[in-house]
Short mmCIF file of C-alpha atoms and ligand atoms in Angstrom, two decimals:
data_model
loop_
_atom_site.label_atom_id
_atom_site.label_comp_id
_atom_site.label_asym_id
_atom_site.label_seq_id
_atom_site.Cartn_x
_atom_site.Cartn_y
_atom_site.Cartn_z
CA MET A 1 -84.39 18.52 -27.81
CA ARG A 2 -86.30 21.47 -26.21
CA LYS A 3 -89.30 22.89 -28.08
CA GLN A 4 -88.47 25.47 -30.77
CA ILE A 5 -91.26 27.99 -30.76
CA ALA A 6 -92.27 30.89 -33.12
CA ALA A 7 -94.76 32.99 -31.02
CA ALA A 8 -96.75 35.70 -32.57
CA ASN A 9 -97.84 38.63 -30.34
CA TRP A 10 -100.47 40.59 -32.40
CA LYS A 11 -100.82 42.98 -29.44
CA MET A 12 -103.86 45.31 -29.87
CA ASN A 13 -103.79 45.14 -33.65
CA LEU A 14 -106.21 44.19 -36.63
CA GLY A 15 -109.93 44.25 -36.98
CA LEU A 16 -111.91 40.98 -37.31
CA GLU A 17 -111.80 40.87 -41.10
CA GLU A 18 -107.93 41.38 -41.04
CA ALA A 19 -107.49 38.76 -38.27
CA ASN A 20 -109.59 36.39 -40.32
CA ASN A 21 -107.45 37.01 -43.40
CA LEU A 22 -104.09 36.55 -41.52
CA LEU A 23 -105.32 33.35 -39.96
CA ASP A 24 -106.50 32.10 -43.49
CA SER A 25 -103.01 32.91 -44.96
CA LEU A 26 -101.13 31.11 -42.26
CA VAL A 27 -103.44 27.95 -42.36
CA GLN A 28 -103.47 27.91 -46.24
CA ALA A 29 -99.56 28.09 -46.47
CA ASN A 30 -99.74 24.62 -44.98
CA ILE A 31 -96.37 24.78 -43.31
CA GLU A 32 -95.27 21.46 -41.84
CA LEU A 33 -93.30 22.03 -38.71
CA SER A 34 -91.70 18.76 -37.72
CA GLY A 35 -90.85 17.27 -34.37
CA ASP A 36 -90.30 19.78 -31.58
CA ARG A 37 -91.19 22.90 -33.54
CA GLU A 38 -94.34 24.80 -32.72
CA THR A 39 -96.22 28.11 -33.53
CA VAL A 40 -98.12 29.98 -31.01
CA LEU A 41 -100.35 32.73 -31.97
CA ALA A 42 -101.12 35.17 -29.20
CA VAL A 43 -104.22 37.05 -30.51
CA PRO A 44 -106.52 39.71 -28.91
CA PHE A 45 -109.25 38.22 -26.63
CA PRO A 46 -112.14 38.51 -29.16
CA TYR A 47 -110.35 36.40 -31.73
CA LEU A 48 -109.31 33.58 -29.54
CA LEU A 49 -112.28 31.31 -30.49
CA LEU A 50 -111.85 32.19 -34.16
CA ALA A 51 -108.20 31.30 -34.16
CA LYS A 52 -108.97 27.96 -32.24
CA GLU A 53 -111.60 27.16 -34.90
CA LYS A 54 -109.32 28.16 -37.83
CA LEU A 55 -106.30 26.39 -36.56
CA LYS A 56 -108.12 23.19 -35.79
CA GLY A 57 -106.36 20.31 -37.45
CA SER A 58 -103.21 22.48 -38.43
CA ASN A 59 -100.17 20.78 -37.18
CA ASN A 60 -98.25 22.40 -34.47
CA PHE A 61 -100.25 25.59 -34.18
CA TYR A 62 -101.33 26.78 -30.60
CA VAL A 63 -103.39 29.62 -29.53
CA GLY A 64 -102.37 32.03 -26.85
CA ALA A 65 -103.96 35.00 -24.94
CA GLN A 66 -101.88 38.01 -24.17
CA ASN A 67 -102.81 38.48 -20.52
CA CYS A 68 -105.20 37.12 -17.84
CA TYR A 69 -106.27 38.38 -14.48
CA THR A 70 -105.02 37.22 -11.05
CA LYS A 71 -108.30 36.16 -9.56
CA GLU A 72 -110.40 33.04 -10.53
CA ASN A 73 -113.64 34.97 -11.19
CA GLY A 74 -116.02 37.48 -9.63
CA ALA A 75 -116.72 41.25 -9.74
CA PHE A 76 -113.78 42.41 -11.79
CA THR A 77 -115.36 44.15 -14.68
CA GLY A 78 -113.42 44.13 -17.96
CA GLU A 79 -110.92 41.35 -16.76
CA ILE A 80 -110.57 37.85 -18.15
CA SER A 81 -109.74 34.87 -16.08
CA ALA A 82 -107.42 31.98 -16.49
CA SER A 83 -110.36 29.58 -16.22
CA MET A 84 -112.21 31.41 -18.91
CA LEU A 85 -109.28 31.09 -21.21
CA LYS A 86 -109.00 27.42 -20.39
CA SER A 87 -112.66 26.90 -21.08
CA CYS A 88 -112.07 28.37 -24.58
CA ASN A 89 -109.23 25.70 -24.89
CA VAL A 90 -106.54 28.44 -25.02
CA ASP A 91 -102.98 26.80 -24.65
CA TYR A 92 -100.63 29.58 -23.79
CA VAL A 93 -100.80 33.03 -22.01
CA ILE A 94 -98.21 35.74 -22.30
CA ILE A 95 -97.42 36.97 -18.85
CA GLY A 96 -95.52 40.02 -17.89
CA HIS A 97 -94.96 41.63 -21.34
CA SER A 98 -93.10 44.85 -20.75
CA GLU A 99 -95.91 46.90 -22.22
CA ARG A 100 -98.07 45.36 -19.34
CA ARG A 101 -95.45 46.11 -16.80
CA GLU A 102 -95.11 49.71 -18.05
CA TYR A 103 -98.56 50.78 -18.87
CA PHE A 104 -100.63 48.71 -16.45
CA ASN A 105 -98.04 48.78 -13.54
CA GLU A 106 -97.78 45.04 -13.36
CA SER A 107 -95.20 44.27 -10.60
CA ASN A 108 -93.26 41.16 -10.16
CA PHE A 109 -95.71 40.30 -7.31
CA ILE A 110 -98.70 40.78 -9.54
CA LEU A 111 -96.98 38.45 -12.19
CA PHE A 112 -96.14 35.90 -9.50
CA GLN A 113 -100.01 35.61 -8.91
CA LYS A 114 -100.81 35.38 -12.54
CA ILE A 115 -98.29 32.61 -13.15
CA ASP A 116 -99.88 30.74 -10.28
CA ILE A 117 -103.36 31.02 -11.73
CA CYS A 118 -102.25 30.08 -15.17
CA LEU A 119 -100.64 26.86 -13.88
CA LYS A 120 -103.59 26.09 -11.65
CA ASN A 121 -105.78 26.21 -14.86
CA ASN A 122 -103.22 24.16 -16.94
CA LEU A 123 -102.37 27.10 -19.17
CA LYS A 124 -98.76 27.47 -20.24
CA PRO A 125 -97.31 30.84 -19.41
CA ILE A 126 -94.86 32.61 -21.66
CA PHE A 127 -93.13 34.63 -18.97
CA CYS A 128 -91.56 37.83 -20.39
CA CYS A 129 -88.44 39.32 -18.70
CA GLY A 130 -86.00 42.00 -20.08
CA GLU A 131 -84.22 45.21 -19.13
CA SER A 132 -84.59 48.80 -20.16
CA LEU A 133 -81.82 50.65 -22.04
CA THR A 134 -80.87 52.45 -18.72
CA VAL A 135 -80.30 49.17 -17.08
CA ARG A 136 -78.22 47.78 -20.00
CA GLU A 137 -76.05 50.87 -20.18
CA ALA A 138 -75.31 50.50 -16.49
CA GLU A 139 -74.54 46.77 -17.30
CA ALA A 140 -76.84 45.64 -14.68
CA GLN A 141 -79.07 43.55 -17.01
CA ASN A 142 -78.17 40.18 -15.54
CA GLN A 143 -79.03 41.21 -12.04
CA TYR A 144 -82.29 42.91 -13.20
CA VAL A 145 -83.44 39.80 -15.14
CA GLU A 146 -82.48 37.48 -12.24
CA THR A 147 -84.67 39.55 -9.86
CA GLN A 148 -87.63 39.41 -12.31
CA LEU A 149 -87.20 35.58 -12.31
CA LYS A 150 -86.76 35.33 -8.54
CA GLU A 151 -89.73 37.42 -7.68
CA SER A 152 -92.24 35.93 -10.19
CA LEU A 153 -91.35 32.38 -10.78
CA LEU A 154 -88.60 30.70 -8.89
CA HIS A 155 -91.10 29.83 -6.22
CA LEU A 156 -92.51 27.16 -8.41
CA ASP A 157 -91.28 23.53 -8.12
CA ALA A 158 -89.40 21.71 -10.88
CA ASN A 159 -92.44 19.99 -12.29
CA GLU A 160 -94.46 23.33 -12.61
CA VAL A 161 -91.52 25.13 -14.10
CA ARG A 162 -91.44 22.49 -16.83
CA ASN A 163 -94.61 23.84 -18.26
CA PHE A 164 -93.02 27.07 -18.86
CA VAL A 165 -91.68 29.17 -21.62
CA ILE A 166 -89.65 32.22 -20.97
CA ALA A 167 -89.16 35.04 -23.34
CA TYR A 168 -86.14 37.32 -23.03
CA GLU A 169 -87.33 40.66 -24.44
CA PRO A 170 -84.89 43.58 -23.94
CA ILE A 171 -87.25 46.71 -23.82
CA TRP A 172 -84.93 48.78 -25.80
CA ALA A 173 -85.43 46.22 -28.72
CA ILE A 174 -89.21 46.00 -28.70
CA GLY A 175 -90.80 47.76 -31.70
CA THR A 176 -87.77 49.95 -32.10
CA GLY A 177 -86.24 48.11 -35.04
CA LYS A 178 -83.12 47.81 -32.78
CA THR A 179 -82.46 44.12 -32.30
CA ALA A 180 -80.06 42.66 -29.73
CA THR A 181 -77.21 41.00 -31.56
CA ALA A 182 -77.42 37.23 -31.76
CA ASP A 183 -74.32 37.12 -29.23
CA GLN A 184 -76.15 39.52 -26.78
CA ALA A 185 -79.37 37.20 -26.95
CA GLN A 186 -77.28 34.15 -26.41
CA GLU A 187 -75.35 35.69 -23.55
CA MET A 188 -78.63 36.43 -21.61
CA HIS A 189 -80.26 33.24 -22.62
CA ALA A 190 -77.39 31.31 -21.25
CA PHE A 191 -77.39 33.36 -18.08
CA ILE A 192 -81.17 32.67 -17.57
CA ARG A 193 -80.49 28.99 -18.09
CA LYS A 194 -77.66 29.12 -15.49
CA VAL A 195 -80.16 30.78 -12.90
CA LEU A 196 -82.63 27.97 -13.66
CA SER A 197 -79.96 25.44 -13.36
CA GLU A 198 -78.81 26.62 -9.83
CA LYS A 199 -82.42 26.36 -8.68
CA TYR A 200 -83.78 23.28 -10.56
CA GLY A 201 -80.84 21.35 -11.67
CA ASP A 202 -79.42 21.15 -15.22
CA ASP A 203 -81.93 18.70 -16.57
CA VAL A 204 -84.90 20.97 -15.84
CA ALA A 205 -82.91 24.04 -16.99
CA GLN A 206 -82.05 22.36 -20.34
CA SER A 207 -85.75 21.35 -20.96
CA ILE A 208 -87.09 24.89 -20.68
CA SER A 209 -87.61 26.77 -23.95
CA ILE A 210 -86.24 30.36 -23.87
CA LEU A 211 -87.50 32.62 -26.65
CA TYR A 212 -85.98 35.95 -27.81
CA GLY A 213 -88.12 38.95 -28.58
CA GLY A 214 -87.30 42.34 -29.86
CA SER A 215 -87.46 43.37 -33.46
CA VAL A 216 -87.29 39.74 -34.77
CA LYS A 217 -87.86 39.67 -38.54
CA ALA A 218 -87.40 37.23 -41.38
CA ALA A 219 -84.06 38.80 -42.19
CA ASN A 220 -82.56 38.28 -38.60
CA ALA A 221 -84.53 35.30 -37.28
CA LYS A 222 -82.32 32.54 -38.55
CA GLU A 223 -79.10 34.04 -37.06
CA ILE A 224 -80.71 34.64 -33.66
CA PHE A 225 -82.61 31.30 -33.59
CA GLY A 226 -79.39 29.67 -34.57
CA LYS A 227 -77.73 30.35 -31.17
CA PRO A 228 -77.52 27.29 -28.79
CA ASP A 229 -79.69 28.80 -25.94
CA VAL A 230 -82.29 30.69 -28.13
CA ASP A 231 -85.21 28.43 -28.71
CA GLY A 232 -87.24 30.59 -31.01
CA GLY A 233 -88.85 34.08 -30.79
CA LEU A 234 -91.71 36.09 -29.38
CA VAL A 235 -92.56 38.32 -32.43
CA GLY A 236 -94.63 41.53 -32.43
CA GLY A 237 -94.66 43.79 -35.53
CA ALA A 238 -93.37 41.06 -37.94
CA SER A 239 -96.16 38.68 -36.97
CA LEU A 240 -98.92 40.75 -38.58
CA ASN A 241 -97.50 39.95 -41.98
CA ALA A 242 -98.31 36.30 -43.08
CA SER A 243 -95.29 35.86 -45.33
CA GLU A 244 -92.80 37.48 -43.01
CA PHE A 245 -94.08 35.41 -40.13
CA ILE A 246 -94.05 32.30 -42.19
CA GLN A 247 -90.33 32.79 -42.85
CA ILE A 248 -89.68 33.36 -39.23
CA MET A 249 -91.52 30.05 -38.53
CA GLN A 250 -89.32 28.46 -41.15
CA SER A 251 -86.20 29.84 -39.42
CA LEU A 252 -86.56 27.65 -36.27
CA LYS A 253 -83.69 25.31 -35.88
C1 LIG B 301 -93.25 41.87 -28.58
O1 LIG B 301 -94.29 42.59 -28.58
O2 LIG B 301 -93.16 40.96 -27.77
C2 LIG B 301 -92.13 42.33 -29.45
C3 LIG B 301 -90.99 41.64 -29.43
O3 LIG B 301 -92.40 43.25 -30.45
P1 LIG B 301 -91.50 43.51 -31.79
O4 LIG B 301 -91.25 42.21 -32.36
O5 LIG B 301 -92.43 44.35 -32.72
O6 LIG B 301 -90.23 44.18 -31.31
#
């Protein structure tokens, strides 16, 4: 079975004390996730080491960053490299979140470079893709997402792509309270798997976890995660509340 993942994206939220309390609440809840289920907490950079420390010894909890730079090191004031993240034992990195694409002009080519540097440093990318409302209304979402995949990750070989997680996040559903229906999510996830299968074969395509993101909450997680090609979620707002996120973790199939 593919890995089923509940990934929290805290974005640029929480002060140190609040971050500390949220981590404590998650750890103290002592949720046992069996087998192939895991949780990733993508926290702001200043809290990565704290999260690593707090989650030490907790089963199936991994720590992620929300971004990294395209270069290995050097005179790039304010940036964080993949090798720095690796040296802090970070496990995952979110690459290509729609907020980074929109506010920081991250193109498919920049993301191609970020993916490569993550893999070179043994970090697992959570690659985000997804269409805007305009694209969805024009019924061009499949073509749009396929281009995102082709231009940023389909240059990888089959072994590299196995280290990957993909998150389908329709932009119109992020932070809007407007969730894609479970059927809309399934339809796109099946399409993404077909694109992967055409390039890498069915075995590889079936091994890659594809998460859904966009207003996932405790109330809708079970239905969405229950779909055959949905392998969990990337969760923004609802991941800032311990009991809500714990229920989402418990909704993994
Ligand atoms: C996200 O930031 O990746 C996200 C899906 O946010 P939200 O759950 O708040 O829609």
